[in-house]
Amino acid sequence: MNYLLEVRQVSKCYGEERILNDVSLALAPGQALAITGPSGGGKTTLLSIIGLLQQATSGTVLIDGQDTGGLEPRQQTALRAAHFGFVFQRARLIHSLTALENVMVPAWLTREGKAAAARAQELLVRFGLAQRLDYRPQELSLGQLRRVALARALLLSPKVILADEPTNDLDPAAAAEVADSLLETCGRGTGLILVTHDPGLAGRTDRNLCLEQGRLIE
Ligand SMILES: Nc1ncnc2c1ncn2[C@@H]1O[C@H](COP(=O)(O)OP(=O)(O)O)[C@@H](O)[C@H]1O
Ligand SMILES: [Mg+2]
């Protein structure tokens, strides 16, 4: 089996406190995986270790079968940019830019140029934001902001989307729109790991895991 990524016996300690304890999981192409669990349980920490934003205390993260442990920071950055799209807990959009410009930010870092502009627009249209391309973040609803953030995460066609509570604080209709947009990308072969408290969203993924007291359980 060629997994998009594998987490093998990852533990994470902050000082004396063990936040993750021997966590393992694997993600197949097109698979959507939901992680639930109590607040403070280490869900965001696990996502950031998977996305190479921070290092585990012990254990291994493999991306496309490659052990990431021995990589230089620059190699990790390149792998992160090529492999992952992040939807952070707060959308983290740039307030002085329009929706369309925000979606294009990842391309500014990679010299993709015009192709990226077309793709950014296509993604926003696909997510129902055709009439909002020139709006700035403060002129958009929370659900619309999340969809802009998702479009930005998808711009460079990542193999895996990491989404941290993407439907949090949304009303049911807006949450359903964000969930539809997220799950539709999995139908196209992209893998998805999402952290959520939303049973409706978790119920629509292929696999549900719970992170409790540092352990990941089915
Ligand atoms: N950089 C850090 N330094 C020390 N403790 C941290 C750090 N980041 C997170 N923690 C602690 O790790 C625990 C898990 O946090 P987090 O991964 O954000 O949980 P969750 O996303 O499940 O709510 C919390 O108790 C938090 O205070
Ligand atoms: Mg969190």
XYZ file of C-alpha atoms and ligand atoms in Angstrom:
246
model
C 0.000 0.000 0.000
C 1.354 3.425 -0.927
C 0.247 5.730 1.839
C 0.243 9.496 1.448
C 1.603 9.631 4.945
C 2.295 7.437 7.922
C 2.720 8.362 11.555
C 4.638 5.714 13.466
C 4.673 5.667 17.256
C 4.873 9.414 17.632
C 5.121 10.868 21.108
C 5.292 14.528 22.047
C 6.256 15.975 25.405
C 6.172 19.576 26.529
C 8.507 19.539 29.525
C 7.348 16.754 31.805
C 3.936 16.574 30.198
C 3.334 13.871 27.572
C 0.744 15.209 25.124
C 0.959 12.415 22.514
C 1.727 8.850 23.503
C 2.747 6.366 20.820
C 0.366 7.656 18.157
C 0.257 5.792 14.831
C -1.911 6.275 11.767
C -1.773 5.984 7.996
C -3.604 7.870 5.271
C -4.376 6.374 1.852
C -4.957 8.455 -1.300
C -8.472 9.888 -1.342
C -9.091 8.897 2.261
C -10.757 11.257 4.729
C -9.967 10.801 8.373
C -11.567 12.658 11.281
C -9.937 13.121 14.671
C -12.116 14.065 17.613
C -11.326 14.356 21.299
C -11.426 16.667 24.287
C -10.049 20.195 24.107
C -6.388 20.273 25.105
C -6.005 16.635 24.090
C -3.254 17.307 21.573
C -5.197 17.362 18.285
C -3.639 20.584 16.989
C -0.220 19.382 18.143
C -0.659 16.146 16.176
C -1.704 18.026 13.021
C 1.323 20.305 13.287
C 3.681 17.322 13.669
C 2.080 15.599 10.671
C 2.455 18.832 8.662
C 6.138 19.174 9.647
C 5.456 22.428 11.489
C 7.029 20.993 14.614
C 8.998 17.916 15.598
C 7.882 14.917 17.575
C 9.821 14.026 20.723
C 10.082 10.487 19.384
C 8.641 8.449 16.541
C 8.534 8.885 12.785
C 6.493 10.722 10.177
C 6.764 9.254 6.667
C 5.585 11.219 3.664
C 5.150 9.227 0.459
C 7.149 6.506 2.189
C 10.036 8.854 2.992
C 11.214 9.223 6.582
C 11.173 12.962 7.334
C 13.225 12.683 10.530
C 16.641 13.218 8.970
C 15.667 16.065 6.639
C 17.242 19.510 6.819
C 14.840 22.355 7.699
C 14.985 23.570 4.074
C 14.067 20.124 2.749
C 11.222 19.941 5.260
C 9.927 23.319 4.093
C 9.975 22.207 0.462
C 8.227 18.928 1.293
C 5.617 20.755 3.386
C 4.870 23.166 0.557
C 4.598 20.387 -2.025
C 2.593 17.936 0.045
C 0.256 19.791 2.427
C -2.531 22.317 2.366
C -3.369 23.806 5.751
C -6.708 25.100 6.949
C -5.828 26.612 10.308
C -8.210 26.982 13.229
C -8.327 30.708 12.537
C -8.504 31.380 8.823
C -5.391 33.640 8.956
C -6.251 35.625 5.846
C -4.430 38.854 5.004
C -6.818 41.741 5.620
C -5.476 44.125 3.016
C -5.898 41.574 0.194
C -9.047 40.519 -1.653
C -10.403 36.967 -1.491
C -8.793 36.162 -4.841
C -5.429 37.623 -3.818
C -5.504 35.707 -0.533
C -6.025 32.437 -2.385
C -3.017 33.252 -4.592
C -0.566 33.899 -1.748
C 0.988 30.383 -1.834
C 1.794 30.876 -5.540
C 3.728 34.084 -4.793
C 6.162 31.909 -2.886
C 6.582 29.419 -5.727
C 6.668 31.463 -8.964
C 3.545 29.879 -10.462
C 2.118 33.148 -11.745
C -0.722 33.220 -14.238
C -1.767 29.574 -14.003
C -2.275 30.160 -10.296
C -4.549 33.148 -10.895
C -6.826 31.054 -13.090
C -6.844 28.209 -10.617
C -7.535 30.526 -7.660
C -10.561 31.897 -9.443
C -11.763 28.421 -10.409
C -11.547 27.251 -6.787
C -13.469 30.236 -5.447
C -16.152 29.715 -8.101
C -16.338 26.026 -7.209
C -16.861 26.966 -3.553
C -19.728 29.325 -4.384
C -17.762 32.578 -4.073
C -17.915 33.766 -7.698
C -19.583 37.012 -6.579
C -17.017 37.630 -3.817
C -13.640 37.531 -5.602
C -12.909 41.196 -4.849
C -14.219 41.231 -1.297
C -11.812 41.703 1.567
C -11.846 39.413 4.629
C -13.746 41.923 6.778
C -16.543 41.908 4.160
C -16.980 38.120 4.274
C -18.896 35.871 6.653
C -17.066 33.287 8.757
C -18.245 30.472 6.477
C -17.045 32.371 3.416
C -13.668 33.049 5.099
C -13.254 29.340 5.765
C -13.955 28.555 2.127
C -11.411 31.167 1.014
C -8.892 29.551 3.377
C -9.735 26.150 1.910
C -9.284 27.434 -1.637
C -5.894 28.835 -0.600
C -4.958 25.443 0.880
C -5.870 23.744 -2.409
C -4.167 26.196 -4.760
C -0.973 24.219 -5.251
C -2.841 20.871 -5.462
C -1.523 19.366 -2.223
C -1.707 15.616 -1.680
C -3.033 16.057 1.850
C -5.278 18.680 3.437
C -4.882 19.250 7.163
C -7.903 21.054 8.582
C -8.217 22.118 12.224
C -11.857 22.465 13.324
C -12.950 23.831 9.932
C -16.658 24.058 10.774
C -16.231 25.435 14.306
C -18.484 28.446 15.086
C -20.436 28.114 11.833
C -24.205 27.823 11.610
C -25.432 24.474 10.222
C -25.877 25.741 6.656
C -22.416 27.350 6.479
C -20.872 24.291 8.164
C -22.451 22.039 5.548
C -21.047 24.205 2.740
C -17.524 24.033 4.163
C -17.895 20.272 4.754
C -19.108 19.736 1.175
C -16.131 21.684 -0.187
C -13.657 19.738 1.957
C -15.059 16.296 1.192
C -15.356 17.013 -2.497
C -11.558 17.399 -2.682
C -11.173 13.863 -1.265
C -13.317 12.544 -4.080
C -10.524 13.827 -6.324
C -7.802 11.742 -4.663
C -6.540 14.236 -2.108
C -6.207 12.884 1.417
C -7.828 14.725 4.313
C -7.125 14.743 8.013
C -9.470 16.943 9.923
C -9.927 17.736 13.570
C -13.526 18.350 14.466
C -16.093 18.433 17.246
C -18.850 18.275 14.652
C -20.412 14.773 14.610
C -22.145 15.574 11.322
C -18.796 16.236 9.643
C -16.980 13.321 11.327
C -19.817 11.035 10.242
C -19.147 11.841 6.595
C -15.465 10.781 6.627
C -14.055 7.286 5.925
C -12.567 6.793 9.343
C -13.034 8.291 12.821
C -10.327 8.358 15.460
C -10.411 9.812 18.950
C -7.415 11.362 20.689
C -7.770 10.898 24.407
C -5.084 11.106 27.085
C -2.415 11.077 24.405
C -3.684 7.909 22.729
C -5.368 7.609 19.392
C -8.245 5.128 19.441
C -10.643 3.943 16.750
N 4.193 25.117 22.411
C 3.659 24.570 23.505
N 4.326 24.554 24.667
C 3.810 23.966 25.777
N 2.596 23.387 25.830
C 1.877 23.369 24.698
C 2.357 23.967 23.479
N 1.404 23.795 22.515
C 0.388 23.124 23.109
N 0.661 22.877 24.416
C -0.209 22.146 25.368
O -0.473 20.878 24.804
C -1.806 20.490 25.103
C -2.510 20.117 23.802
O -2.754 21.277 23.037
P -3.442 21.221 21.628
O -2.644 20.329 20.739
O -3.662 22.602 21.160
O -4.830 20.500 21.973
P -6.222 20.477 21.190
O -5.978 20.969 19.806
O -6.642 19.030 21.245
O -7.163 21.337 21.950
C -2.445 21.645 25.844
O -2.428 21.357 27.205
C -1.542 22.812 25.519
O -1.512 23.738 26.564
Mg -6.823 22.551 18.737
